[in-house]
mmCIF file with all atom_site columns, C-alpha atoms in Angstrom:
data_model
loop_
_atom_site.group_PDB
_atom_site.id
_atom_site.type_symbol
_atom_site.label_atom_id
_atom_site.label_alt_id
_atom_site.label_comp_id
_atom_site.label_asym_id
_atom_site.label_entity_id
_atom_site.label_seq_id
_atom_site.pdbx_PDB_ins_code
_atom_site.Cartn_x
_atom_site.Cartn_y
_atom_site.Cartn_z
_atom_site.occupancy
_atom_site.B_iso_or_equiv
_atom_site.pdbx_formal_charge
_atom_site.auth_seq_id
_atom_site.auth_comp_id
_atom_site.auth_asym_id
_atom_site.auth_atom_id
_atom_site.pdbx_PDB_model_num
ATOM 1   C CA . UNK A 1 1   ? -16.702 -17.799 44.780  1.00 82.00 ? 1   UNK A CA 1
ATOM 2   C CA . UNK A 1 2   ? -17.773 -21.116 43.202  1.00 87.00 ? 2   UNK A CA 1
ATOM 3   C CA . UNK A 1 3   ? -19.745 -19.256 40.530  1.00 89.00 ? 3   UNK A CA 1
ATOM 4   C CA . UNK A 1 4   ? -16.689 -17.261 39.605  1.00 89.00 ? 4   UNK A CA 1
ATOM 5   C CA . UNK A 1 5   ? -14.588 -20.421 39.310  1.00 91.00 ? 5   UNK A CA 1
ATOM 6   C CA . UNK A 1 6   ? -17.239 -22.091 37.155  1.00 91.00 ? 6   UNK A CA 1
ATOM 7   C CA . UNK A 1 7   ? -17.504 -19.131 34.803  1.00 91.00 ? 7   UNK A CA 1
ATOM 8   C CA . UNK A 1 8   ? -13.732 -18.979 34.492  1.00 91.00 ? 8   UNK A CA 1
ATOM 9   C CA . UNK A 1 9   ? -13.583 -22.719 33.746  1.00 92.00 ? 9   UNK A CA 1
ATOM 10  C CA . UNK A 1 10  ? -16.301 -22.388 31.090  1.00 92.00 ? 10  UNK A CA 1
ATOM 11  C CA . UNK A 1 11  ? -14.468 -19.459 29.553  1.00 91.00 ? 11  UNK A CA 1
ATOM 12  C CA . UNK A 1 12  ? -11.225 -21.455 29.606  1.00 93.00 ? 12  UNK A CA 1
ATOM 13  C CA . UNK A 1 13  ? -12.934 -24.379 27.838  1.00 92.00 ? 13  UNK A CA 1
ATOM 14  C CA . UNK A 1 14  ? -14.362 -22.018 25.242  1.00 91.00 ? 14  UNK A CA 1
ATOM 15  C CA . UNK A 1 15  ? -10.946 -20.442 24.615  1.00 91.00 ? 15  UNK A CA 1
ATOM 16  C CA . UNK A 1 16  ? -9.352  -23.900 24.308  1.00 93.00 ? 16  UNK A CA 1
ATOM 17  C CA . UNK A 1 17  ? -11.956 -24.963 21.731  1.00 91.00 ? 17  UNK A CA 1
ATOM 18  C CA . UNK A 1 18  ? -11.401 -21.781 19.791  1.00 90.00 ? 18  UNK A CA 1
ATOM 19  C CA . UNK A 1 19  ? -7.642  -22.287 20.008  1.00 91.00 ? 19  UNK A CA 1
ATOM 20  C CA . UNK A 1 20  ? -7.975  -25.830 18.611  1.00 89.00 ? 20  UNK A CA 1
ATOM 21  C CA . UNK A 1 21  ? -10.140 -24.694 15.697  1.00 88.00 ? 21  UNK A CA 1
ATOM 22  C CA . UNK A 1 22  ? -7.692  -21.901 14.921  1.00 89.00 ? 22  UNK A CA 1
ATOM 23  C CA . UNK A 1 23  ? -4.791  -24.376 15.099  1.00 91.00 ? 23  UNK A CA 1
ATOM 24  C CA . UNK A 1 24  ? -6.570  -26.677 12.623  1.00 90.00 ? 24  UNK A CA 1
ATOM 25  C CA . UNK A 1 25  ? -7.274  -23.764 10.295  1.00 89.00 ? 25  UNK A CA 1
ATOM 26  C CA . UNK A 1 26  ? -3.616  -22.736 10.479  1.00 89.00 ? 26  UNK A CA 1
ATOM 27  C CA . UNK A 1 27  ? -2.485  -26.274 9.640   1.00 90.00 ? 27  UNK A CA 1
ATOM 28  C CA . UNK A 1 28  ? -4.808  -26.385 6.622   1.00 89.00 ? 28  UNK A CA 1
ATOM 29  C CA . UNK A 1 29  ? -3.574  -23.006 5.399   1.00 89.00 ? 29  UNK A CA 1
ATOM 30  C CA . UNK A 1 30  ? 0.024   -24.029 5.914   1.00 88.00 ? 30  UNK A CA 1
ATOM 31  C CA . UNK A 1 31  ? -0.415  -27.237 3.929   1.00 88.00 ? 31  UNK A CA 1
ATOM 32  C CA . UNK A 1 32  ? -2.158  -25.341 1.117   1.00 89.00 ? 32  UNK A CA 1
ATOM 33  C CA . UNK A 1 33  ? 0.666   -22.813 1.082   1.00 89.00 ? 33  UNK A CA 1
ATOM 34  C CA . UNK A 1 34  ? 3.318   -25.539 0.769   1.00 90.00 ? 34  UNK A CA 1
ATOM 35  C CA . UNK A 1 35  ? 1.323   -27.168 -2.055  1.00 91.00 ? 35  UNK A CA 1
ATOM 36  C CA . UNK A 1 36  ? 1.131   -23.836 -3.867  1.00 91.00 ? 36  UNK A CA 1
ATOM 37  C CA . UNK A 1 37  ? 4.852   -23.230 -3.422  1.00 91.00 ? 37  UNK A CA 1
ATOM 38  C CA . UNK A 1 38  ? 5.723   -26.659 -4.833  1.00 91.00 ? 38  UNK A CA 1
ATOM 39  C CA . UNK A 1 39  ? 3.313   -26.112 -7.743  1.00 91.00 ? 39  UNK A CA 1
ATOM 40  C CA . UNK A 1 40  ? 4.937   -22.749 -8.464  1.00 90.00 ? 40  UNK A CA 1
ATOM 41  C CA . UNK A 1 41  ? 8.394   -24.328 -8.402  1.00 90.00 ? 41  UNK A CA 1
ATOM 42  C CA . UNK A 1 42  ? 7.229   -26.983 -10.892 1.00 90.00 ? 42  UNK A CA 1
ATOM 43  C CA . UNK A 1 43  ? 5.834   -24.307 -13.203 1.00 89.00 ? 43  UNK A CA 1
ATOM 44  C CA . UNK A 1 44  ? 9.060   -22.302 -13.018 1.00 88.00 ? 44  UNK A CA 1
ATOM 45  C CA . UNK A 1 45  ? 11.136  -25.421 -13.679 1.00 88.00 ? 45  UNK A CA 1
ATOM 46  C CA . UNK A 1 46  ? 9.001   -26.292 -16.742 1.00 86.00 ? 46  UNK A CA 1
ATOM 47  C CA . UNK A 1 47  ? 9.259   -22.718 -18.007 1.00 84.00 ? 47  UNK A CA 1
ATOM 48  C CA . UNK A 1 48  ? 13.051  -22.797 -17.665 1.00 83.00 ? 48  UNK A CA 1
ATOM 49  C CA . UNK A 1 49  ? 13.233  -26.126 -19.497 1.00 82.00 ? 49  UNK A CA 1
ATOM 50  C CA . UNK A 1 50  ? 11.060  -24.793 -22.319 1.00 78.00 ? 50  UNK A CA 1
ATOM 51  C CA . UNK A 1 51  ? 13.299  -21.735 -22.517 1.00 75.00 ? 51  UNK A CA 1
ATOM 52  C CA . UNK A 1 52  ? 16.389  -23.921 -22.761 1.00 63.00 ? 52  UNK A CA 1
ATOM 53  C CA . UNK A 1 53  ? 14.796  -26.156 -25.414 1.00 55.00 ? 53  UNK A CA 1
ATOM 54  C CA . UNK A 1 54  ? 13.636  -23.206 -27.493 1.00 54.00 ? 54  UNK A CA 1
ATOM 55  C CA . UNK A 1 55  ? 17.164  -21.746 -27.378 1.00 53.00 ? 55  UNK A CA 1
ATOM 56  C CA . UNK A 1 56  ? 18.609  -25.031 -28.604 1.00 52.00 ? 56  UNK A CA 1
ATOM 57  C CA . UNK A 1 57  ? 16.195  -25.180 -31.543 1.00 50.00 ? 57  UNK A CA 1
ATOM 58  C CA . UNK A 1 58  ? 17.318  -21.736 -32.678 1.00 49.00 ? 58  UNK A CA 1
ATOM 59  C CA . UNK A 1 59  ? 14.384  -19.534 -31.816 1.00 47.00 ? 59  UNK A CA 1
ATOM 60  C CA . UNK A 1 60  ? 14.636  -16.144 -30.156 1.00 48.00 ? 60  UNK A CA 1
ATOM 61  C CA . UNK A 1 61  ? 16.607  -16.433 -26.892 1.00 49.00 ? 61  UNK A CA 1
ATOM 62  C CA . UNK A 1 62  ? 14.608  -15.889 -23.720 1.00 53.00 ? 62  UNK A CA 1
ATOM 63  C CA . UNK A 1 63  ? 15.516  -13.414 -21.016 1.00 51.00 ? 63  UNK A CA 1
ATOM 64  C CA . UNK A 1 64  ? 17.764  -14.489 -18.179 1.00 55.00 ? 64  UNK A CA 1
ATOM 65  C CA . UNK A 1 65  ? 16.195  -15.086 -14.767 1.00 54.00 ? 65  UNK A CA 1
ATOM 66  C CA . UNK A 1 66  ? 17.033  -11.670 -13.264 1.00 53.00 ? 66  UNK A CA 1
ATOM 67  C CA . UNK A 1 67  ? 15.447  -9.725  -16.153 1.00 52.00 ? 67  UNK A CA 1
ATOM 68  C CA . UNK A 1 68  ? 12.413  -12.011 -16.175 1.00 52.00 ? 68  UNK A CA 1
ATOM 69  C CA . UNK A 1 69  ? 11.890  -11.411 -12.453 1.00 50.00 ? 69  UNK A CA 1
ATOM 70  C CA . UNK A 1 70  ? 12.022  -7.645  -12.991 1.00 52.00 ? 70  UNK A CA 1
ATOM 71  C CA . UNK A 1 71  ? 9.431   -7.867  -15.752 1.00 53.00 ? 71  UNK A CA 1
ATOM 72  C CA . UNK A 1 72  ? 7.068   -10.016 -13.714 1.00 59.00 ? 72  UNK A CA 1
ATOM 73  C CA . UNK A 1 73  ? 7.308   -7.977  -10.513 1.00 56.00 ? 73  UNK A CA 1
ATOM 74  C CA . UNK A 1 74  ? 7.826   -4.271  -11.184 1.00 56.00 ? 74  UNK A CA 1
ATOM 75  C CA . UNK A 1 75  ? 9.473   -2.495  -8.279  1.00 59.00 ? 75  UNK A CA 1
ATOM 76  C CA . UNK A 1 76  ? 8.374   1.050   -9.106  1.00 62.00 ? 76  UNK A CA 1
ATOM 77  C CA . UNK A 1 77  ? 5.703   2.046   -6.635  1.00 66.00 ? 77  UNK A CA 1
ATOM 78  C CA . UNK A 1 78  ? 3.270   4.906   -6.923  1.00 64.00 ? 78  UNK A CA 1
ATOM 79  C CA . UNK A 1 79  ? 3.962   7.513   -4.233  1.00 63.00 ? 79  UNK A CA 1
ATOM 80  C CA . UNK A 1 80  ? 1.426   7.621   -1.436  1.00 63.00 ? 80  UNK A CA 1
ATOM 81  C CA . UNK A 1 81  ? -1.067  10.433  -1.229  1.00 63.00 ? 81  UNK A CA 1
ATOM 82  C CA . UNK A 1 82  ? -1.695  11.555  2.314   1.00 63.00 ? 82  UNK A CA 1
ATOM 83  C CA . UNK A 1 83  ? -4.513  13.956  3.099   1.00 63.00 ? 83  UNK A CA 1
ATOM 84  C CA . UNK A 1 84  ? -4.610  16.064  6.243   1.00 62.00 ? 84  UNK A CA 1
ATOM 85  C CA . UNK A 1 85  ? -7.887  17.535  7.450   1.00 66.00 ? 85  UNK A CA 1
ATOM 86  C CA . UNK A 1 86  ? -7.608  21.142  8.551   1.00 65.00 ? 86  UNK A CA 1
ATOM 87  C CA . UNK A 1 87  ? -10.017 23.208  10.538  1.00 66.00 ? 87  UNK A CA 1
ATOM 88  C CA . UNK A 1 88  ? -12.261 25.398  8.340   1.00 66.00 ? 88  UNK A CA 1
ATOM 89  C CA . UNK A 1 89  ? -11.383 28.499  10.365  1.00 69.00 ? 89  UNK A CA 1
ATOM 90  C CA . UNK A 1 90  ? -7.636  27.932  9.906   1.00 65.00 ? 90  UNK A CA 1
ATOM 91  C CA . UNK A 1 91  ? -6.581  30.495  7.285   1.00 60.00 ? 91  UNK A CA 1
ATOM 92  C CA . UNK A 1 92  ? -2.851  30.111  7.835   1.00 62.00 ? 92  UNK A CA 1
ATOM 93  C CA . UNK A 1 93  ? -0.693  28.951  4.955   1.00 57.00 ? 93  UNK A CA 1
ATOM 94  C CA . UNK A 1 94  ? 1.276   26.663  7.268   1.00 60.00 ? 94  UNK A CA 1
ATOM 95  C CA . UNK A 1 95  ? 0.373   23.019  6.776   1.00 60.00 ? 95  UNK A CA 1
ATOM 96  C CA . UNK A 1 96  ? 1.468   20.810  9.643   1.00 63.00 ? 96  UNK A CA 1
ATOM 97  C CA . UNK A 1 97  ? 2.376   17.601  7.796   1.00 66.00 ? 97  UNK A CA 1
ATOM 98  C CA . UNK A 1 98  ? 6.168   17.589  8.168   1.00 68.00 ? 98  UNK A CA 1
ATOM 99  C CA . UNK A 1 99  ? 6.998   19.340  4.870   1.00 69.00 ? 99  UNK A CA 1
ATOM 100 C CA . UNK A 1 100 ? 7.746   22.970  4.050   1.00 73.00 ? 100 UNK A CA 1
ATOM 101 C CA . UNK A 1 101 ? 5.331   24.292  1.421   1.00 72.00 ? 101 UNK A CA 1
ATOM 102 C CA . UNK A 1 102 ? 5.690   27.321  -0.878  1.00 75.00 ? 102 UNK A CA 1
ATOM 103 C CA . UNK A 1 103 ? 2.675   28.879  -2.571  1.00 77.00 ? 103 UNK A CA 1
ATOM 104 C CA . UNK A 1 104 ? 3.211   29.198  -6.313  1.00 78.00 ? 104 UNK A CA 1
ATOM 105 C CA . UNK A 1 105 ? -0.207  30.000  -7.703  1.00 81.00 ? 105 UNK A CA 1
ATOM 106 C CA . UNK A 1 106 ? -3.903  30.524  -7.304  1.00 82.00 ? 106 UNK A CA 1
ATOM 107 C CA . UNK A 1 107 ? -6.763  29.737  -9.696  1.00 82.00 ? 107 UNK A CA 1
ATOM 108 C CA . UNK A 1 108 ? -10.456 30.609  -9.695  1.00 82.00 ? 108 UNK A CA 1
ATOM 109 C CA . UNK A 1 109 ? -12.659 27.707  -10.778 1.00 79.00 ? 109 UNK A CA 1
ATOM 110 C CA . UNK A 1 110 ? -15.924 28.027  -12.709 1.00 80.00 ? 110 UNK A CA 1
ATOM 111 C CA . UNK A 1 111 ? -18.386 26.504  -10.274 1.00 79.00 ? 111 UNK A CA 1
ATOM 112 C CA . UNK A 1 112 ? -16.736 27.579  -7.040  1.00 76.00 ? 112 UNK A CA 1
ATOM 113 C CA . UNK A 1 113 ? -16.452 31.042  -5.506  1.00 76.00 ? 113 UNK A CA 1
ATOM 114 C CA . UNK A 1 114 ? -13.335 30.102  -3.545  1.00 76.00 ? 114 UNK A CA 1
ATOM 115 C CA . UNK A 1 115 ? -10.038 30.199  -5.449  1.00 78.00 ? 115 UNK A CA 1
ATOM 116 C CA . UNK A 1 116 ? -7.743  27.174  -5.281  1.00 78.00 ? 116 UNK A CA 1
ATOM 117 C CA . UNK A 1 117 ? -4.215  27.760  -3.984  1.00 77.00 ? 117 UNK A CA 1
ATOM 118 C CA . UNK A 1 118 ? -1.315  25.608  -5.228  1.00 77.00 ? 118 UNK A CA 1
ATOM 119 C CA . UNK A 1 119 ? 1.725   24.743  -3.122  1.00 74.00 ? 119 UNK A CA 1
ATOM 120 C CA . UNK A 1 120 ? 5.063   23.015  -3.808  1.00 75.00 ? 120 UNK A CA 1
ATOM 121 C CA . UNK A 1 121 ? 7.366   21.268  -1.384  1.00 76.00 ? 121 UNK A CA 1
ATOM 122 C CA . UNK A 1 122 ? 10.366  23.546  -0.832  1.00 72.00 ? 122 UNK A CA 1
ATOM 123 C CA . UNK A 1 123 ? 12.527  21.237  1.285   1.00 70.00 ? 123 UNK A CA 1
ATOM 124 C CA . UNK A 1 124 ? 14.682  19.689  -1.438  1.00 65.00 ? 124 UNK A CA 1
ATOM 125 C CA . UNK A 1 125 ? 14.539  18.585  -5.076  1.00 69.00 ? 125 UNK A CA 1
ATOM 126 C CA . UNK A 1 126 ? 14.199  15.001  -3.882  1.00 70.00 ? 126 UNK A CA 1
ATOM 127 C CA . UNK A 1 127 ? 11.116  15.760  -1.778  1.00 73.00 ? 127 UNK A CA 1
ATOM 128 C CA . UNK A 1 128 ? 8.583   12.923  -2.193  1.00 66.00 ? 128 UNK A CA 1
ATOM 129 C CA . UNK A 1 129 ? 5.632   15.307  -1.818  1.00 65.00 ? 129 UNK A CA 1
ATOM 130 C CA . UNK A 1 130 ? 4.774   16.830  -5.185  1.00 61.00 ? 130 UNK A CA 1
ATOM 131 C CA . UNK A 1 131 ? 1.867   19.242  -4.964  1.00 63.00 ? 131 UNK A CA 1
ATOM 132 C CA . UNK A 1 132 ? -0.658  20.466  -2.437  1.00 62.00 ? 132 UNK A CA 1
ATOM 133 C CA . UNK A 1 133 ? -3.904  22.258  -3.252  1.00 62.00 ? 133 UNK A CA 1
ATOM 134 C CA . UNK A 1 134 ? -6.077  24.116  -0.817  1.00 60.00 ? 134 UNK A CA 1
ATOM 135 C CA . UNK A 1 135 ? -9.438  25.859  -1.141  1.00 60.00 ? 135 UNK A CA 1
ATOM 136 C CA . UNK A 1 136 ? -9.128  29.468  -0.054  1.00 58.00 ? 136 UNK A CA 1
ATOM 137 C CA . UNK A 1 137 ? -12.280 31.047  1.315   1.00 55.00 ? 137 UNK A CA 1
ATOM 138 C CA . UNK A 1 138 ? -12.663 34.582  -0.054  1.00 49.00 ? 138 UNK A CA 1
ATOM 139 C CA . UNK A 1 139 ? -14.645 35.654  3.023   1.00 51.00 ? 139 UNK A CA 1
ATOM 140 C CA . UNK A 1 140 ? -11.570 35.109  5.209   1.00 47.00 ? 140 UNK A CA 1
ATOM 141 C CA . UNK A 1 141 ? -9.407  37.415  3.110   1.00 47.00 ? 141 UNK A CA 1
ATOM 142 C CA . UNK A 1 142 ? -11.920 40.289  2.719   1.00 44.00 ? 142 UNK A CA 1
#
């Protein structure tokens, strides 16, 4: 029983030390983050002042803040590509990924004996999934 208590106390001391080091690291990161934020605010303030001064001199007017923010941080994101692994023996045309797919073509490639099947999402025009390709094994269809 005493051995168990001693091991638990040692483990508790170790966890406390680790907790203190993590707390110190967090404080350092937090202070660095606040320094960076204040530095960024200073840069933005200087940029705004330069923009105001250049407008007063008669040069080309700068963009307002909302347009400048859109240019700096584009919001258009590339759609995600999600790949689903299927079993090699599965020759069904049903793909279980949550979308309804319609086969619209098939193409034989030069270096591959298996033709490639092309599918489109048939749920709606606003379907985020664009195209699905699948290797079709000729041996399964003969």
